mmCIF file of C-alpha atoms in Angstrom:
data_model
loop_
_atom_site.group_PDB
_atom_site.id
_atom_site.type_symbol
_atom_site.label_atom_id
_atom_site.label_comp_id
_atom_site.label_asym_id
_atom_site.label_seq_id
_atom_site.Cartn_x
_atom_site.Cartn_y
_atom_site.Cartn_z
ATOM 1 C CA MET A 958 -110.707 -13.318 -16.857
ATOM 2 C CA ASN A 959 -111.645 -13.892 -20.507
ATOM 3 C CA ARG A 960 -108.234 -13.648 -22.156
ATOM 4 C CA PRO A 961 -107.224 -14.736 -25.673
ATOM 5 C CA TYR A 962 -105.206 -17.932 -26.046
ATOM 6 C CA ASN A 963 -101.549 -17.070 -26.674
ATOM 7 C CA PHE A 964 -99.632 -19.675 -28.701
ATOM 8 C CA SER A 965 -96.363 -17.701 -28.762
ATOM 9 C CA ALA A 966 -93.145 -19.712 -28.728
ATOM 10 C CA GLY A 967 -91.495 -17.261 -26.334
ATOM 11 C CA PRO A 968 -91.809 -15.009 -24.525
ATOM 12 C CA ALA A 969 -94.834 -17.131 -23.935
ATOM 13 C CA ALA A 970 -98.028 -17.265 -21.904
ATOM 14 C CA ILE A 971 -97.756 -17.201 -18.115
ATOM 15 C CA PRO A 972 -100.522 -18.751 -15.966
ATOM 16 C CA ALA A 973 -103.230 -16.177 -15.232
ATOM 17 C CA GLU A 974 -103.083 -16.969 -11.506
ATOM 18 C CA VAL A 975 -99.394 -16.077 -11.494
ATOM 19 C CA LEU A 976 -99.976 -12.790 -13.319
ATOM 20 C CA GLN A 977 -102.788 -11.892 -10.953
ATOM 21 C CA GLN A 978 -100.663 -12.548 -7.872
ATOM 22 C CA ALA A 979 -97.724 -10.591 -9.296
ATOM 23 C CA ALA A 980 -100.076 -7.704 -10.082
ATOM 24 C CA SER A 981 -101.554 -7.703 -6.584
ATOM 25 C CA GLU A 982 -98.062 -7.598 -5.052
ATOM 26 C CA MET A 983 -96.598 -5.104 -7.514
ATOM 27 C CA LEU A 984 -96.542 -2.109 -5.163
ATOM 28 C CA ASP A 985 -96.164 -3.859 -1.824
ATOM 29 C CA TRP A 986 -94.751 -7.354 -1.401
ATOM 30 C CA HIS A 987 -96.101 -8.951 1.791
ATOM 31 C CA GLY A 988 -96.316 -5.685 3.684
ATOM 32 C CA SER A 989 -92.677 -4.762 3.081
ATOM 33 C CA GLY A 990 -93.600 -1.410 1.551
ATOM 34 C CA MET A 991 -91.594 -2.322 -1.551
ATOM 35 C CA GLY A 992 -92.286 -4.021 -4.841
ATOM 36 C CA VAL A 993 -89.995 -6.904 -5.760
ATOM 37 C CA MET A 994 -88.352 -4.843 -8.501
ATOM 38 C CA GLU A 995 -87.310 -2.286 -5.884
ATOM 39 C CA MET A 996 -85.733 -4.647 -3.365
ATOM 40 C CA SER A 997 -82.071 -5.181 -2.669
ATOM 41 C CA HIS A 998 -81.123 -8.610 -3.946
ATOM 42 C CA ARG A 999 -79.213 -9.113 -0.687
ATOM 43 C CA GLY A 1000 -82.021 -7.970 1.590
ATOM 44 C CA LYS A 1001 -83.935 -10.450 3.726
ATOM 45 C CA GLU A 1002 -87.116 -9.945 1.698
ATOM 46 C CA PHE A 1003 -85.651 -10.953 -1.635
ATOM 47 C CA LEU A 1004 -83.451 -13.668 -0.138
ATOM 48 C CA SER A 1005 -86.621 -15.337 1.162
ATOM 49 C CA ILE A 1006 -88.104 -15.186 -2.359
ATOM 50 C CA TYR A 1007 -84.937 -16.651 -3.874
ATOM 51 C CA GLN A 1008 -84.613 -19.444 -1.312
ATOM 52 C CA GLN A 1009 -88.252 -20.460 -1.722
ATOM 53 C CA ALA A 1010 -87.960 -20.453 -5.508
ATOM 54 C CA GLU A 1011 -84.841 -22.626 -5.432
ATOM 55 C CA ALA A 1012 -86.394 -25.094 -2.974
ATOM 56 C CA ASP A 1013 -89.635 -25.299 -4.974
ATOM 57 C CA LEU A 1014 -87.782 -25.875 -8.231
ATOM 58 C CA ARG A 1015 -85.665 -28.623 -6.672
ATOM 59 C CA THR A 1016 -88.877 -30.308 -5.513
ATOM 60 C CA LEU A 1017 -90.708 -29.732 -8.784
ATOM 61 C CA LEU A 1018 -87.973 -31.206 -11.004
ATOM 62 C CA ALA A 1019 -86.759 -33.739 -8.407
ATOM 63 C CA VAL A 1020 -83.234 -32.295 -8.702
ATOM 64 C CA PRO A 1021 -80.759 -34.478 -6.751
ATOM 65 C CA ALA A 1022 -78.690 -33.015 -3.914
ATOM 66 C CA ASN A 1023 -75.460 -33.278 -5.923
ATOM 67 C CA PHE A 1024 -76.711 -30.754 -8.486
ATOM 68 C CA LYS A 1025 -76.516 -26.995 -8.096
ATOM 69 C CA ILE A 1026 -79.377 -24.787 -9.262
ATOM 70 C CA LEU A 1027 -78.161 -21.490 -10.707
ATOM 71 C CA PHE A 1028 -80.290 -18.495 -11.648
ATOM 72 C CA MET A 1029 -78.412 -16.611 -14.359
ATOM 73 C CA GLN A 1030 -78.912 -14.185 -17.240
ATOM 74 C CA GLY A 1031 -78.250 -14.232 -20.968
ATOM 75 C CA GLY A 1032 -80.758 -16.820 -22.131
ATOM 76 C CA GLY A 1033 -80.078 -20.019 -24.007
ATOM 77 C CA LEU A 1034 -77.995 -18.229 -26.636
ATOM 78 C CA ALA A 1035 -75.532 -17.029 -24.009
ATOM 79 C CA GLU A 1036 -75.347 -20.518 -22.508
ATOM 80 C CA ASN A 1037 -74.116 -21.736 -25.893
ATOM 81 C CA ALA A 1038 -70.922 -19.863 -25.008
ATOM 82 C CA ILE A 1039 -71.019 -20.222 -21.222
ATOM 83 C CA VAL A 1040 -71.252 -24.035 -21.338
ATOM 84 C CA PRO A 1041 -68.052 -24.559 -23.377
ATOM 85 C CA LEU A 1042 -66.301 -21.842 -21.356
ATOM 86 C CA ASN A 1043 -67.015 -23.938 -18.258
ATOM 87 C CA LEU A 1044 -66.968 -27.526 -19.481
ATOM 88 C CA SER A 1045 -64.887 -27.842 -22.653
ATOM 89 C CA ARG A 1046 -61.488 -27.637 -20.895
ATOM 90 C CA ALA A 1047 -60.355 -26.434 -24.351
ATOM 91 C CA ALA A 1048 -60.729 -30.015 -25.576
ATOM 92 C CA ALA A 1049 -63.076 -31.750 -28.026
ATOM 93 C CA VAL A 1050 -66.847 -31.679 -27.538
ATOM 94 C CA ASP A 1051 -69.605 -33.650 -29.263
ATOM 95 C CA PHE A 1052 -72.876 -32.308 -30.657
ATOM 96 C CA VAL A 1053 -75.993 -33.947 -32.001
ATOM 97 C CA VAL A 1054 -77.553 -31.455 -34.407
ATOM 98 C CA THR A 1055 -81.317 -31.821 -34.667
ATOM 99 C CA GLY A 1056 -82.542 -28.349 -35.613
ATOM 100 C CA SER A 1057 -81.997 -24.622 -35.509
ATOM 101 C CA TRP A 1058 -81.033 -24.361 -31.848
ATOM 102 C CA SER A 1059 -78.485 -27.169 -31.715
ATOM 103 C CA GLN A 1060 -77.066 -25.836 -34.979
ATOM 104 C CA LYS A 1061 -76.494 -22.453 -33.309
ATOM 105 C CA SER A 1062 -75.055 -24.172 -30.243
ATOM 106 C CA GLN A 1063 -72.352 -26.059 -32.113
ATOM 107 C CA LYS A 1064 -71.342 -22.985 -34.086
ATOM 108 C CA GLU A 1065 -70.864 -20.977 -30.887
ATOM 109 C CA ALA A 1066 -68.896 -23.758 -29.180
ATOM 110 C CA ARG A 1067 -66.290 -23.669 -31.949
ATOM 111 C CA LYS A 1068 -65.001 -20.405 -30.471
ATOM 112 C CA TYR A 1069 -63.959 -22.121 -27.227
ATOM 113 C CA ALA A 1070 -63.461 -25.858 -27.744
ATOM 114 C CA SER A 1071 -60.406 -27.184 -29.517
ATOM 115 C CA GLU A 1072 -62.627 -29.371 -31.684
ATOM 116 C CA VAL A 1073 -66.351 -29.746 -32.264
ATOM 117 C CA ASN A 1074 -67.432 -33.150 -33.501
ATOM 118 C CA ILE A 1075 -70.876 -33.523 -35.062
ATOM 119 C CA ALA A 1076 -71.673 -36.962 -33.677
ATOM 120 C CA ALA A 1077 -74.956 -37.096 -35.567
ATOM 121 C CA SER A 1078 -77.268 -34.831 -37.522
ATOM 122 C CA SER A 1079 -80.793 -35.003 -38.879
ATOM 123 C CA GLN A 1080 -80.230 -32.236 -41.420
ATOM 124 C CA ASP A 1081 -80.684 -34.687 -44.301
ATOM 125 C CA SER A 1082 -84.307 -35.120 -43.239
ATOM 126 C CA ASP A 1083 -84.730 -31.343 -42.959
ATOM 127 C CA PHE A 1084 -84.733 -31.851 -39.184
ATOM 128 C CA THR A 1085 -87.964 -33.843 -39.195
ATOM 129 C CA THR A 1086 -86.386 -36.890 -37.505
ATOM 130 C CA LEU A 1087 -83.949 -37.621 -34.672
ATOM 131 C CA PRO A 1088 -80.878 -39.801 -35.256
ATOM 132 C CA ALA A 1089 -80.955 -42.991 -33.187
ATOM 133 C CA PRO A 1090 -78.340 -42.878 -30.393
ATOM 134 C CA ALA A 1091 -76.914 -46.221 -31.536
ATOM 135 C CA THR A 1092 -75.793 -44.478 -34.753
ATOM 136 C CA TRP A 1093 -73.951 -41.594 -33.072
ATOM 137 C CA ASN A 1094 -70.234 -41.251 -33.811
ATOM 138 C CA LEU A 1095 -68.901 -40.229 -30.411
ATOM 139 C CA SER A 1096 -65.420 -38.822 -29.806
ATOM 140 C CA ARG A 1097 -63.012 -40.576 -27.479
ATOM 141 C CA GLY A 1098 -62.418 -38.394 -24.438
ATOM 142 C CA ALA A 1099 -64.957 -35.694 -25.324
ATOM 143 C CA SER A 1100 -65.518 -33.141 -22.565
ATOM 144 C CA TYR A 1101 -69.281 -33.370 -23.011
ATOM 145 C CA LEU A 1102 -72.046 -34.144 -25.504
ATOM 146 C CA HIS A 1103 -74.671 -31.493 -26.219
ATOM 147 C CA ILE A 1104 -78.248 -32.013 -27.403
ATOM 148 C CA CYS A 1105 -81.250 -29.738 -27.655
ATOM 149 C CA SER A 1106 -83.837 -32.016 -26.096
ATOM 150 C CA ASN A 1107 -86.730 -30.052 -27.632
ATOM 151 C CA GLU A 1108 -86.236 -28.057 -30.818
ATOM 152 C CA THR A 1109 -88.613 -25.101 -30.548
ATOM 153 C CA ILE A 1110 -88.537 -24.156 -34.231
ATOM 154 C CA ASN A 1111 -88.454 -27.574 -35.880
ATOM 155 C CA GLY A 1112 -90.828 -29.313 -33.477
ATOM 156 C CA THR A 1113 -88.816 -32.407 -32.532
ATOM 157 C CA GLU A 1114 -88.325 -33.765 -29.015
ATOM 158 C CA PHE A 1115 -86.248 -36.480 -27.377
ATOM 159 C CA HIS A 1116 -88.908 -38.418 -25.499
ATOM 160 C CA GLU A 1117 -86.134 -40.339 -23.749
ATOM 161 C CA LEU A 1118 -82.728 -38.897 -22.956
ATOM 162 C CA PRO A 1119 -79.792 -40.884 -24.345
ATOM 163 C CA ASP A 1120 -77.865 -43.132 -21.954
ATOM 164 C CA LEU A 1121 -74.301 -42.139 -22.769
ATOM 165 C CA LYS A 1122 -72.769 -44.786 -20.529
ATOM 166 C CA ALA A 1123 -74.602 -47.450 -22.510
ATOM 167 C CA LEU A 1124 -73.094 -45.880 -25.626
ATOM 168 C CA GLY A 1125 -69.608 -46.338 -24.183
ATOM 169 C CA THR A 1126 -68.687 -42.829 -23.107
ATOM 170 C CA ASP A 1127 -68.230 -41.120 -19.764
ATOM 171 C CA ALA A 1128 -68.818 -37.680 -21.269
ATOM 172 C CA PRO A 1129 -71.497 -35.754 -19.368
ATOM 173 C CA LEU A 1130 -74.705 -35.035 -21.253
ATOM 174 C CA VAL A 1131 -75.594 -31.355 -21.661
ATOM 175 C CA ILE A 1132 -79.214 -30.625 -22.542
ATOM 176 C CA ASP A 1133 -80.834 -27.412 -23.688
ATOM 177 C CA PHE A 1134 -84.314 -27.952 -22.270
ATOM 178 C CA SER A 1135 -85.489 -24.362 -22.667
ATOM 179 C CA SER A 1136 -88.780 -25.161 -24.353
ATOM 180 C CA HIS A 1137 -89.921 -28.230 -22.438
ATOM 181 C CA VAL A 1138 -88.537 -27.753 -18.937
ATOM 182 C CA ALA A 1139 -91.139 -28.669 -16.289
ATOM 183 C CA SER A 1140 -93.407 -30.233 -18.906
ATOM 184 C CA ARG A 1141 -92.106 -33.730 -18.134
ATOM 185 C CA SER A 1142 -89.755 -35.473 -15.727
ATOM 186 C CA VAL A 1143 -85.964 -35.429 -16.153
ATOM 187 C CA ASP A 1144 -83.784 -38.517 -15.703
ATOM 188 C CA TRP A 1145 -80.976 -36.783 -13.836
ATOM 189 C CA SER A 1146 -78.916 -39.975 -13.767
ATOM 190 C CA ARG A 1147 -78.264 -39.343 -17.466
ATOM 191 C CA VAL A 1148 -77.615 -35.584 -17.261
ATOM 192 C CA GLY A 1149 -74.538 -33.565 -16.352
ATOM 193 C CA LEU A 1150 -75.956 -30.121 -17.027
ATOM 194 C CA ALA A 1151 -79.301 -28.724 -18.153
ATOM 195 C CA PHE A 1152 -80.001 -25.137 -19.121
ATOM 196 C CA GLY A 1153 -82.918 -23.133 -20.376
ATOM 197 C CA GLY A 1154 -84.310 -19.661 -20.759
ATOM 198 C CA ALA A 1155 -87.326 -19.129 -18.524
ATOM 199 C CA GLN A 1156 -89.425 -17.282 -21.090
ATOM 200 C CA LYS A 1157 -91.043 -20.336 -22.640
ATOM 201 C CA ASN A 1158 -92.314 -22.445 -19.760
ATOM 202 C CA LEU A 1159 -91.220 -20.887 -16.451
ATOM 203 C CA GLY A 1160 -91.736 -17.132 -16.453
ATOM 204 C CA PRO A 1161 -90.572 -13.873 -18.036
ATOM 205 C CA ALA A 1162 -87.633 -13.279 -20.317
ATOM 206 C CA GLY A 1163 -84.402 -12.339 -18.556
ATOM 207 C CA LEU A 1164 -83.940 -15.379 -16.313
ATOM 208 C CA THR A 1165 -81.863 -18.383 -17.323
ATOM 209 C CA LEU A 1166 -81.942 -21.636 -15.379
ATOM 210 C CA VAL A 1167 -78.833 -23.827 -15.096
ATOM 211 C CA VAL A 1168 -78.832 -27.152 -13.233
ATOM 212 C CA VAL A 1169 -75.301 -28.537 -13.048
ATOM 213 C CA ARG A 1170 -73.716 -31.553 -11.365
ATOM 214 C CA GLU A 1171 -71.266 -30.483 -8.671
ATOM 215 C CA ASP A 1172 -68.306 -32.435 -10.049
ATOM 216 C CA LEU A 1173 -68.471 -30.348 -13.241
ATOM 217 C CA LEU A 1174 -67.786 -27.119 -11.378
ATOM 218 C CA GLY A 1175 -64.373 -25.515 -11.156
ATOM 219 C CA HIS A 1176 -63.071 -26.177 -14.669
ATOM 220 C CA ALA A 1177 -63.764 -22.847 -16.382
ATOM 221 C CA LEU A 1178 -61.308 -21.607 -18.988
ATOM 222 C CA PRO A 1179 -59.135 -18.665 -17.921
ATOM 223 C CA ALA A 1180 -60.998 -16.439 -20.385
ATOM 224 C CA CYS A 1181 -64.377 -17.176 -18.783
ATOM 225 C CA PRO A 1182 -65.876 -14.014 -17.242
ATOM 226 C CA SER A 1183 -66.219 -14.353 -13.476
ATOM 227 C CA ALA A 1184 -69.972 -13.736 -13.609
ATOM 228 C CA PHE A 1185 -70.328 -16.734 -15.963
ATOM 229 C CA ASP A 1186 -68.093 -19.140 -14.054
ATOM 230 C CA TYR A 1187 -70.527 -21.750 -12.733
ATOM 231 C CA LYS A 1188 -68.426 -22.356 -9.613
ATOM 232 C CA THR A 1189 -68.379 -18.665 -8.782
ATOM 233 C CA VAL A 1190 -72.125 -18.410 -9.326
ATOM 234 C CA ALA A 1191 -72.746 -21.543 -7.224
ATOM 235 C CA ASP A 1192 -70.432 -20.450 -4.412
ATOM 236 C CA ASN A 1193 -72.311 -17.146 -4.224
ATOM 237 C CA GLU A 1194 -75.779 -18.731 -4.442
ATOM 238 C CA SER A 1195 -76.529 -16.893 -7.720
ATOM 239 C CA MET A 1196 -75.743 -13.569 -6.030
ATOM 240 C CA TYR A 1197 -72.233 -12.891 -7.386
ATOM 241 C CA ASN A 1198 -73.772 -10.118 -9.441
ATOM 242 C CA THR A 1199 -77.290 -8.711 -9.226
ATOM 243 C CA PRO A 1200 -79.529 -11.533 -10.469
ATOM 244 C CA PRO A 1201 -82.736 -11.037 -12.484
ATOM 245 C CA THR A 1202 -84.814 -10.504 -9.355
ATOM 246 C CA TRP A 1203 -88.187 -9.967 -11.008
ATOM 247 C CA GLY A 1204 -87.697 -13.026 -13.210
ATOM 248 C CA ILE A 1205 -86.806 -15.175 -10.200
ATOM 249 C CA TYR A 1206 -89.868 -13.923 -8.326
ATOM 250 C CA VAL A 1207 -92.320 -14.633 -11.167
ATOM 251 C CA ALA A 1208 -90.669 -17.981 -11.882
ATOM 252 C CA GLY A 1209 -91.041 -18.794 -8.183
ATOM 253 C CA LEU A 1210 -94.768 -18.078 -8.420
ATOM 254 C CA THR A 1211 -94.908 -20.318 -11.481
ATOM 255 C CA PHE A 1212 -93.140 -23.130 -9.605
ATOM 256 C CA GLN A 1213 -95.772 -22.889 -6.865
ATOM 257 C CA TRP A 1214 -98.545 -22.922 -9.474
ATOM 258 C CA LEU A 1215 -97.053 -26.038 -11.038
ATOM 259 C CA LEU A 1216 -96.759 -27.778 -7.676
ATOM 260 C CA ARG A 1217 -100.488 -27.166 -7.108
ATOM 261 C CA GLN A 1218 -101.576 -28.800 -10.370
ATOM 262 C CA ARG A 1219 -103.515 -32.081 -10.143
ATOM 263 C CA GLU A 1220 -104.603 -34.723 -12.644
ATOM 264 C CA GLY A 1221 -106.278 -37.546 -10.737
ATOM 265 C CA GLU A 1222 -103.693 -38.903 -8.327
ATOM 266 C CA LEU A 1223 -100.842 -37.129 -10.126
ATOM 267 C CA THR A 1224 -99.365 -33.818 -8.998
ATOM 268 C CA GLY A 1225 -96.797 -31.305 -10.196
ATOM 269 C CA VAL A 1226 -94.733 -32.237 -13.242
ATOM 270 C CA ALA A 1227 -96.351 -35.690 -13.488
ATOM 271 C CA ALA A 1228 -99.759 -34.043 -13.729
ATOM 272 C CA MET A 1229 -98.478 -31.559 -16.306
ATOM 273 C CA GLU A 1230 -96.962 -34.338 -18.403
ATOM 274 C CA GLN A 1231 -100.294 -36.160 -18.579
ATOM 275 C CA ARG A 1232 -102.056 -32.913 -19.468
ATOM 276 C CA ASN A 1233 -99.452 -32.072 -22.111
ATOM 277 C CA ILE A 1234 -99.771 -35.489 -23.733
ATOM 278 C CA ALA A 1235 -103.527 -34.989 -24.024
ATOM 279 C CA LYS A 1236 -103.144 -31.503 -25.534
ATOM 280 C CA ALA A 1237 -100.553 -32.627 -28.082
ATOM 281 C CA GLN A 1238 -102.531 -35.710 -29.108
ATOM 282 C CA LEU A 1239 -105.634 -33.606 -29.707
ATOM 283 C CA LEU A 1240 -103.793 -31.229 -32.019
ATOM 284 C CA TYR A 1241 -101.738 -33.854 -33.844
ATOM 285 C CA ASN A 1242 -104.814 -36.044 -34.396
ATOM 286 C CA THR A 1243 -106.621 -33.074 -35.919
ATOM 287 C CA ILE A 1244 -103.724 -32.302 -38.245
ATOM 288 C CA ASP A 1245 -103.273 -35.930 -39.303
ATOM 289 C CA ALA A 1246 -106.991 -36.359 -40.064
ATOM 290 C CA SER A 1247 -107.065 -33.203 -42.182
ATOM 291 C CA GLN A 1248 -106.788 -32.706 -45.925
ATOM 292 C CA LEU A 1249 -105.648 -29.108 -45.458
ATOM 293 C CA TYR A 1250 -103.021 -29.239 -42.684
ATOM 294 C CA VAL A 1251 -99.808 -31.241 -42.465
ATOM 295 C CA ASN A 1252 -97.107 -31.786 -39.848
ATOM 296 C CA LYS A 1253 -93.855 -33.084 -41.348
ATOM 297 C CA VAL A 1254 -92.165 -34.401 -38.185
ATOM 298 C CA ALA A 1255 -91.783 -38.161 -37.745
ATOM 299 C CA ALA A 1256 -94.422 -39.452 -35.337
ATOM 300 C CA ASN A 1257 -91.906 -40.952 -32.894
ATOM 301 C CA CYS A 1258 -90.207 -37.631 -32.145
ATOM 302 C CA ARG A 1259 -92.940 -35.020 -32.343
ATOM 303 C CA SER A 1260 -92.684 -32.284 -29.749
ATOM 304 C CA ARG A 1261 -95.438 -31.965 -27.168
ATOM 305 C CA MET A 1262 -94.653 -28.276 -26.709
ATOM 306 C CA ASN A 1263 -94.065 -26.798 -30.175
ATOM 307 C CA ILE A 1264 -96.205 -28.066 -33.023
ATOM 308 C CA PRO A 1265 -95.379 -26.666 -36.470
ATOM 309 C CA PHE A 1266 -97.924 -27.271 -39.205
ATOM 310 C CA PHE A 1267 -98.501 -26.092 -42.754
ATOM 311 C CA LEU A 1268 -101.502 -25.420 -44.930
ATOM 312 C CA ARG A 1269 -101.227 -27.503 -48.092
ATOM 313 C CA ASP A 1270 -102.509 -24.425 -49.923
ATOM 314 C CA GLU A 1271 -100.231 -21.718 -48.557
ATOM 315 C CA SER A 1272 -102.166 -18.980 -50.354
ATOM 316 C CA ARG A 1273 -104.627 -19.331 -47.461
ATOM 317 C CA ASN A 1274 -102.076 -18.573 -44.747
ATOM 318 C CA ASP A 1275 -103.027 -14.926 -44.272
ATOM 319 C CA ALA A 1276 -106.733 -15.741 -44.136
ATOM 320 C CA PHE A 1277 -106.077 -18.479 -41.584
ATOM 321 C CA LEU A 1278 -104.086 -16.162 -39.321
ATOM 322 C CA ALA A 1279 -106.615 -13.339 -39.624
ATOM 323 C CA GLY A 1280 -109.470 -15.661 -38.706
ATOM 324 C CA ALA A 1281 -107.485 -17.031 -35.781
ATOM 325 C CA ARG A 1282 -106.894 -13.542 -34.406
ATOM 326 C CA GLU A 1283 -110.620 -12.814 -34.635
ATOM 327 C CA ARG A 1284 -111.210 -15.922 -32.517
ATOM 328 C CA GLY A 1285 -108.681 -14.819 -29.898
ATOM 329 C CA LEU A 1286 -106.073 -17.370 -31.023
ATOM 330 C CA LEU A 1287 -102.854 -15.397 -31.054
ATOM 331 C CA GLN A 1288 -99.294 -15.746 -32.408
ATOM 332 C CA LEU A 1289 -99.752 -18.828 -34.566
ATOM 333 C CA LYS A 1290 -97.447 -17.708 -37.372
ATOM 334 C CA GLY A 1291 -94.511 -20.073 -37.851
ATOM 335 C CA HIS A 1292 -90.887 -19.086 -37.364
ATOM 336 C CA LYS A 1293 -89.560 -17.011 -40.260
ATOM 337 C CA SER A 1294 -86.918 -19.648 -41.069
ATOM 338 C CA VAL A 1295 -89.471 -22.390 -41.771
ATOM 339 C CA GLY A 1296 -92.763 -20.610 -42.474
ATOM 340 C CA GLY A 1297 -96.200 -22.092 -41.998
ATOM 341 C CA MET A 1298 -97.824 -22.125 -38.577
ATOM 342 C CA ARG A 1299 -96.687 -23.084 -35.105
ATOM 343 C CA ALA A 1300 -98.725 -23.688 -31.977
ATOM 344 C CA SER A 1301 -96.677 -23.613 -28.793
ATOM 345 C CA ILE A 1302 -98.752 -25.313 -26.121
ATOM 346 C CA TYR A 1303 -96.655 -24.895 -23.000
ATOM 347 C CA ASN A 1304 -97.785 -25.661 -19.465
ATOM 348 C CA ALA A 1305 -99.751 -22.409 -19.208
ATOM 349 C CA MET A 1306 -101.914 -23.345 -22.223
ATOM 350 C CA PRO A 1307 -105.067 -25.108 -20.999
ATOM 351 C CA LEU A 1308 -106.718 -27.952 -22.852
ATOM 352 C CA ALA A 1309 -109.567 -25.547 -23.593
ATOM 353 C CA GLY A 1310 -107.151 -23.387 -25.601
ATOM 354 C CA VAL A 1311 -106.080 -26.316 -27.768
ATOM 355 C CA GLN A 1312 -109.718 -27.320 -28.185
ATOM 356 C CA ALA A 1313 -110.545 -23.790 -29.339
ATOM 357 C CA LEU A 1314 -107.717 -23.965 -31.891
ATOM 358 C CA VAL A 1315 -108.849 -27.373 -33.121
ATOM 359 C CA ASP A 1316 -112.452 -26.182 -33.484
ATOM 360 C CA TYR A 1317 -111.282 -23.206 -35.527
ATOM 361 C CA MET A 1318 -109.006 -25.329 -37.727
ATOM 362 C CA ARG A 1319 -111.850 -27.716 -38.545
ATOM 363 C CA GLU A 1320 -114.247 -24.866 -39.299
ATOM 364 C CA PHE A 1321 -111.679 -23.105 -41.499
ATOM 365 C CA GLU A 1322 -111.113 -26.286 -43.497
ATOM 366 C CA GLN A 1323 -114.827 -27.046 -43.890
ATOM 367 C CA LYS A 1324 -115.637 -23.545 -45.166
ATOM 368 C CA ARG A 1325 -112.903 -23.769 -47.766
ATOM 369 C CA ALA A 1326 -113.401 -27.359 -48.834
#
């Protein structure tokens, strides 16, 4: 297949192999006479899909046995409410605000927590840096601390998760890893709960992944809807209500695709991490060597997944985007809140796609020098 390269931030590109398999099984899954979208979520056919997807994800992300994997709905925005409904215990919670998504998260949490403490913020740098954990002003007895470990819009990423115990707190760490899940390993010893919408790196929109430590279950506020109570969802193996069956199926195919990936002796997420480092370095090196393009994020916290960049002469933006579309380089326009350009280079984006973008960027600059 000769498809364009899709740099959308989400819903984002899905591996072609996954799309082809889903298409081939659309009308008849494994001889069942039904497509996945037509199956009962409690039937043996779909339960086998769900169980395989959960097992593959646990293997892929090396999720420890004392964590529950939940397949939910509502996306990351809904989790901004569902997390405090489950974990705040109506007490104080801490936030580190590093961009648009963590800013939205802390605003939503104020509806449910008794107090929201901004332990640190990088707003003064226009969200182009990350505050060092040693500088965070943590609350005593906070129910949890929330970070967005990869800011999709602003293009910053925590390359190492903070060690909250070393910072003197027993508060569990909550991470929104929507836009870099499965692109790198997770140090689960430092995490209490991780959540993310699937539509960036795992599959179609409509599925939300929650990975939560078992000891954090069972503390939902009385006002928490039953379908959003993590303990209820866990006790019912994500089947308390009808789950997003198609999303789980396609995500399951994506998990299998990821497990098959190889880079030398590396497999799975380790292979993807090496590949993602190479893709990001290629694009950042091109931007940094250019007289036309600029990335404003500090080098030590640049995202590997979402790379915003700007033309120094913004009158050329429309011409740049038009030329990119002609080359089959799609959805490079930056988020409306920040402008410029953005290349999201998730797991499904091959190195060849980044190379094609780099070649175009160099040609565009040379012709307009």
